[in-house]
CSV table of C-alpha atoms in Angstrom, one decimal:
chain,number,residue,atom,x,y,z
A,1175,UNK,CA,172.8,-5.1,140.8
A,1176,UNK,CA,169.8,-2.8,140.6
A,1177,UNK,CA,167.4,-4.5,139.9
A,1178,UNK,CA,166.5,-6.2,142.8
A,1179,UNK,CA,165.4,-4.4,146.5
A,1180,UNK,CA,166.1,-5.8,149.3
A,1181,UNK,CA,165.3,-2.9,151.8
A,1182,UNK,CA,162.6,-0.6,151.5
A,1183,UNK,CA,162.3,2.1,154.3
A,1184,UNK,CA,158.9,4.2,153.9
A,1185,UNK,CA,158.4,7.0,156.0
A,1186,UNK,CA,159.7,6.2,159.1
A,1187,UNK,CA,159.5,7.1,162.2
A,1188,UNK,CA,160.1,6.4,166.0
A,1189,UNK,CA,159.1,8.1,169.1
A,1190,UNK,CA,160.2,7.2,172.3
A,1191,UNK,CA,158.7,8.1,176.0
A,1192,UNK,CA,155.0,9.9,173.4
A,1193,UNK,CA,152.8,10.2,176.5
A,1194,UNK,CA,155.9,12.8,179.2
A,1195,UNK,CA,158.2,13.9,177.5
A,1196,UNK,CA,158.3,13.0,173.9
A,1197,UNK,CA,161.9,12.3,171.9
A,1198,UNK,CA,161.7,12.1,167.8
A,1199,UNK,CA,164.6,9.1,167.4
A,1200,UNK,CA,164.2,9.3,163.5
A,1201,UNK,CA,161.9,11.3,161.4
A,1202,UNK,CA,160.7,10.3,157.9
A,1203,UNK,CA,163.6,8.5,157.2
A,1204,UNK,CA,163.2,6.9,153.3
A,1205,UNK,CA,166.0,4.7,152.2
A,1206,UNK,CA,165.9,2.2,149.5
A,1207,UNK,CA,168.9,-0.8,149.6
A,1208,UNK,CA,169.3,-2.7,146.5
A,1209,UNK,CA,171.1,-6.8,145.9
A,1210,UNK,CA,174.6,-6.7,146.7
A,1211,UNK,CA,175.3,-3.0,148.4
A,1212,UNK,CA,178.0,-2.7,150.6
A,1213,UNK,CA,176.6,0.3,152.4
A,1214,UNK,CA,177.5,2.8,155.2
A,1215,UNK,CA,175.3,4.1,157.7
A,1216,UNK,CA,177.3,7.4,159.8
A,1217,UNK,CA,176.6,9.4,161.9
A,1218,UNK,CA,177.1,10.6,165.8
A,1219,UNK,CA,176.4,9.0,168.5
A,1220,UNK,CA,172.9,9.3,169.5
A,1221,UNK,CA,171.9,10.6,166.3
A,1222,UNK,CA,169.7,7.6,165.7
A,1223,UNK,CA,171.6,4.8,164.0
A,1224,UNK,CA,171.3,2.1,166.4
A,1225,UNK,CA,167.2,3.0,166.9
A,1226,UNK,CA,167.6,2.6,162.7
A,1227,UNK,CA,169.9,-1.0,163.2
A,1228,UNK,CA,167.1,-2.6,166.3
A,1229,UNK,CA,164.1,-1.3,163.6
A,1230,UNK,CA,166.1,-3.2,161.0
A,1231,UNK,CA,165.9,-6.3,162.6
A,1232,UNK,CA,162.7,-6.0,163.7
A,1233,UNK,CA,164.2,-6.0,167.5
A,1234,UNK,CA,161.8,-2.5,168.2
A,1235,UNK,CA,158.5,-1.3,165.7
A,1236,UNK,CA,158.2,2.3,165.0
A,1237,UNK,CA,155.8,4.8,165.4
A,1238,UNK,CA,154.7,5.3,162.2
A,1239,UNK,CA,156.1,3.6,158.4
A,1240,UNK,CA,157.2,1.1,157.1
A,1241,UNK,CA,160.4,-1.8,156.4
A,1242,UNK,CA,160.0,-4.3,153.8
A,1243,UNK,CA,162.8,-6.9,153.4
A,1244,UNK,CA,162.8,-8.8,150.4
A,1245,UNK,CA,159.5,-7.8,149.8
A,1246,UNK,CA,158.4,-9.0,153.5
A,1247,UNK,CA,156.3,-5.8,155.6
A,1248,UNK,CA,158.6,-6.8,158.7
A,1249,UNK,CA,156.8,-3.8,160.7
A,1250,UNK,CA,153.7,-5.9,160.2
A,1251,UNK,CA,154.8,-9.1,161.3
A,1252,UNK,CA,153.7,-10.4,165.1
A,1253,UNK,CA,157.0,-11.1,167.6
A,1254,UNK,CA,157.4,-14.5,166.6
A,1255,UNK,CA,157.0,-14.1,163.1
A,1256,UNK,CA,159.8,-11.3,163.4
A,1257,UNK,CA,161.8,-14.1,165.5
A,1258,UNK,CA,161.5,-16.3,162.7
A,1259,UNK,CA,162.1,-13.7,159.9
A,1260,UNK,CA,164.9,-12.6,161.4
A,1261,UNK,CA,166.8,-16.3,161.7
A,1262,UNK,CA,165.7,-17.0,158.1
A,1263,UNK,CA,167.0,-13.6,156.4
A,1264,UNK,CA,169.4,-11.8,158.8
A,1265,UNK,CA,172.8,-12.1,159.9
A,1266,UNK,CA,173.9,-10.2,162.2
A,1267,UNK,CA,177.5,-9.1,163.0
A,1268,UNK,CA,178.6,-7.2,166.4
A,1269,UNK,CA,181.3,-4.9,167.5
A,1270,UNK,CA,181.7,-7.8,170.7
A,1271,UNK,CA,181.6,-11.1,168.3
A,1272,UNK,CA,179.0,-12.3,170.6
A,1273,UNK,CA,180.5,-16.0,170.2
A,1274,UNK,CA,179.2,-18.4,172.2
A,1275,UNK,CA,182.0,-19.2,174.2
A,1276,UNK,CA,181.6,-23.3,175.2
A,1277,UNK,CA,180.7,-23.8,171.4
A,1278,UNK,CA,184.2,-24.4,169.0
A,1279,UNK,CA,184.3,-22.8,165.8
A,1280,UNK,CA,182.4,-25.1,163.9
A,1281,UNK,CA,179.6,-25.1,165.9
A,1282,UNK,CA,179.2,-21.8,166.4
A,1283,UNK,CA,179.4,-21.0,162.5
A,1284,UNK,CA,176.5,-24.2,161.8
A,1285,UNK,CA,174.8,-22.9,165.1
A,1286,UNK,CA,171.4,-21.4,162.8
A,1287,UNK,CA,171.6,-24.2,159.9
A,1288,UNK,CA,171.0,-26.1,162.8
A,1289,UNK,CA,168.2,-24.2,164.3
A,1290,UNK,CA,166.7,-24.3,160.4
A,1291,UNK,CA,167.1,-28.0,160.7
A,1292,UNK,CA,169.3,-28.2,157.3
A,1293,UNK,CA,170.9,-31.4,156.4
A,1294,UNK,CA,174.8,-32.3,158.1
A,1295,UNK,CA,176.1,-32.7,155.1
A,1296,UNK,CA,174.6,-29.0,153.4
A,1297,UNK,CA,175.8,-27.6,157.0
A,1298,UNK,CA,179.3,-29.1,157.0
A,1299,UNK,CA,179.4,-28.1,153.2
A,1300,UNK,CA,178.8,-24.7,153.8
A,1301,UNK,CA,180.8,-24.3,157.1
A,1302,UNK,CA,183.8,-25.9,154.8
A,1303,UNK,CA,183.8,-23.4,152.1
A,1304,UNK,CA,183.3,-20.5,155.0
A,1305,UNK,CA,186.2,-21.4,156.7
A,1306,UNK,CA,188.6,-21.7,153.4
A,1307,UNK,CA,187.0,-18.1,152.4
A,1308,UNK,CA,187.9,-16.7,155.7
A,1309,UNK,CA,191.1,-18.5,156.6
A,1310,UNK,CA,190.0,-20.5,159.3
A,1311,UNK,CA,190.7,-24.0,158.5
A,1312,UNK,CA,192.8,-24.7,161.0
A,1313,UNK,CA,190.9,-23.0,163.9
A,1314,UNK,CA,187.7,-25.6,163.3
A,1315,UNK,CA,188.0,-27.2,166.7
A,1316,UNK,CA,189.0,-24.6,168.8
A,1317,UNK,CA,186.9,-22.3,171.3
A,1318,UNK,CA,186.4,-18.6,170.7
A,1319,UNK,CA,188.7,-18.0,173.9
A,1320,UNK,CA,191.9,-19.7,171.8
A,1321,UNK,CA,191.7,-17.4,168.9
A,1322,UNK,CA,192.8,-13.9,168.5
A,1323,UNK,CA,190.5,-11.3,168.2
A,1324,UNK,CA,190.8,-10.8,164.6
A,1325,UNK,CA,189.9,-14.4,163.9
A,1326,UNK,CA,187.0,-14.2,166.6
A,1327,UNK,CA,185.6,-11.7,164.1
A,1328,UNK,CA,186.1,-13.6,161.1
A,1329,UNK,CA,184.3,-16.5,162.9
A,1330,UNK,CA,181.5,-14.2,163.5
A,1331,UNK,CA,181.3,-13.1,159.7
A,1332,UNK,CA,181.1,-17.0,158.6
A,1333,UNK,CA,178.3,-17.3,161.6
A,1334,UNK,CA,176.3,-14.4,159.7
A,1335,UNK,CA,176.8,-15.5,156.3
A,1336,UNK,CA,176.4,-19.5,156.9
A,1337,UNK,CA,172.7,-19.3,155.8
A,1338,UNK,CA,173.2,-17.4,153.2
A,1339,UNK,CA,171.3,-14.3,154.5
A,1340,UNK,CA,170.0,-11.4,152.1
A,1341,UNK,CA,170.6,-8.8,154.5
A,1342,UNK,CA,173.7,-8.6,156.7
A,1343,UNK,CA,173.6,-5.7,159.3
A,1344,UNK,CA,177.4,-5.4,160.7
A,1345,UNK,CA,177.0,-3.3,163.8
A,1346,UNK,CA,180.6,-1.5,164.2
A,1347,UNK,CA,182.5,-5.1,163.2
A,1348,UNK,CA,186.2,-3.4,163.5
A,1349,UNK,CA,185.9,-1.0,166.6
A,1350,UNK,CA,187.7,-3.6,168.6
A,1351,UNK,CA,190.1,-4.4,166.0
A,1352,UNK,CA,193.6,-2.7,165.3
A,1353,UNK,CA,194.8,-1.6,162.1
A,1354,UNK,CA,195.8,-4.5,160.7
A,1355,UNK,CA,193.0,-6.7,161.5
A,1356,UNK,CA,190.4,-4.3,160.8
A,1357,UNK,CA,191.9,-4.0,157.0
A,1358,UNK,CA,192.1,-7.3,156.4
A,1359,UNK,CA,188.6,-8.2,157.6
A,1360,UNK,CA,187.0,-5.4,155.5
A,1361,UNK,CA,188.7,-6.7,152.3
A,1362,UNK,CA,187.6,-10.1,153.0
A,1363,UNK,CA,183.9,-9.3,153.5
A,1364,UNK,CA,183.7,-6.7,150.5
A,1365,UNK,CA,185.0,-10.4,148.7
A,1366,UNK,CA,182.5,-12.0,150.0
A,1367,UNK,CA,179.7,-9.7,148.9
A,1368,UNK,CA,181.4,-9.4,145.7
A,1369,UNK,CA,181.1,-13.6,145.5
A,1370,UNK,CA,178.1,-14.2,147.2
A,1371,UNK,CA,176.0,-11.0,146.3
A,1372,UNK,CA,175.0,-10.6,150.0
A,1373,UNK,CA,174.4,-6.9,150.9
A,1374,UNK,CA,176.0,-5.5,153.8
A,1375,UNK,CA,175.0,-2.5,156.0
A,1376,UNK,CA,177.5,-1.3,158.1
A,1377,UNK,CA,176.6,1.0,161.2
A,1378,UNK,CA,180.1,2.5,161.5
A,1379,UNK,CA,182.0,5.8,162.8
A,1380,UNK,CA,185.2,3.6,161.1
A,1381,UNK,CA,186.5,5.5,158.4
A,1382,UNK,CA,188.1,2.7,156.5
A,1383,UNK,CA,184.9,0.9,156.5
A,1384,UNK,CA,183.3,4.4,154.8
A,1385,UNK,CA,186.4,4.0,152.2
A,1386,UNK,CA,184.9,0.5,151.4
A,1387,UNK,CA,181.4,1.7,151.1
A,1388,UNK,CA,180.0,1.7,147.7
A,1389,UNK,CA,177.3,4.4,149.8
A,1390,UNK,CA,177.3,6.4,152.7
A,1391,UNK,CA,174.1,7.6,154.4
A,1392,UNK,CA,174.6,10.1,156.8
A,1393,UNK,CA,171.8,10.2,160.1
A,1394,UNK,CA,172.1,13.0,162.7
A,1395,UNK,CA,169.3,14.1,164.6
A,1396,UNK,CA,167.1,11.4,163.7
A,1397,UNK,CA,167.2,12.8,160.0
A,1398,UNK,CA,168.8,11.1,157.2
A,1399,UNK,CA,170.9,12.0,154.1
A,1400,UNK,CA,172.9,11.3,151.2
A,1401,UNK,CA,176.8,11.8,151.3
């Protein structure tokens, strides 16, 4: 599983408001993600984990350093490269599914094969075995406002993986969720990276998600460590 990097983080930095009253979001953070992690990122709120995530996924650049993602310098890329890079080797997963609500659950799952222009058949293909994975076969023509909100999640993690991404950054998938739900849709996505090899970084204060970490990486203060 080692062998292969898929995130590189070199020295960096970010700096908000540098010219009144400067605030040090992160500071020198190194971190090194390898094929097929399932990794935690903790920490308290404000300590700097979403200013990590948006860096990430090249939605903000920092002030100083460097990402690489699968080899690609991401903090060198223009806006629309990142745009590009970003629907080509992310998926994303959010606390709010962020379904698009007048689109059923097929579409919304094919909604970026689409935008990559992939074949119907490779799309319906993949949106098929997604759907059996996640247990979801039934729900195919429905709208995100006729499913429960444990199956709204599931329909986001099919969404994230349809393109078979590298890099999955699940932003707090089971705050919403109760017990149940949240336990059920961890154990399917740790299958899922256990099948498909994807890796998954989780920004989380969820401790069962930190029980299904294979890493947890601590930031507070802008400052990151090992656990």
């Amino acid at each position: 599983m080692k062998e292969d990097i898929i995130l590189q983080i070199e020295d960096l930095s970010k700096t908000y408001q540098e010219k009144t009253m400067p605030v040090q979001a992160l500071q020198k953070i190194n971190l090194t993600v390898y094929q097929g992690e399932f990794t935690a990122l903790v920490g308290p709120s404000g300590g700097g984990k979403t200013t990590l995530f948006n860096l990430i996924a090249g939605l903000d650049l920092p002030t100083s350093g460097k990402i690489l993602i699968n080899n690609t310098e991401i903090t060198a890329l223009s806006d629309a490269q990142r745009i590009l890079f970003r629907r080509n080797h992310l998926g994303f997963i959010f606390q709010s599914n962020n379904l698009v609500p007048v689109l059923t659950v097929y579409e919304n799952i094919a909604l970026i094969m689409q935008l990559q222009k992939q074949a119907k058949k490779t799309i319906r293909e993949r949106v098929l075995l997604l759907v059996e994975k996640l247990f979801l076969e039934n729900q195919l023509n429905k709208l995100p406002r006729e499913l429960s909100g444990g199956q709204q999640q599931r329909v986001a993690v099919a969404r994230a993986l349809a393109t078979r991404p590298p890099l999955v950054l699940a932003d707090e998938p089971t705050a919403n969720l109760d017990l149940k739900n949240a336990e059920n849709l961890l154990e399917l996505m740790k299958k899922l990276n256990e099948e498909e090899g994807t890796t998954f970084i989780f920004s989380t204060h969820d401790a069962r998600v930190m029980h299904h970490a294979q890493r947890i990486v601590k930031i507070e203060d802008g400052i990151l460590t090992m656990i």
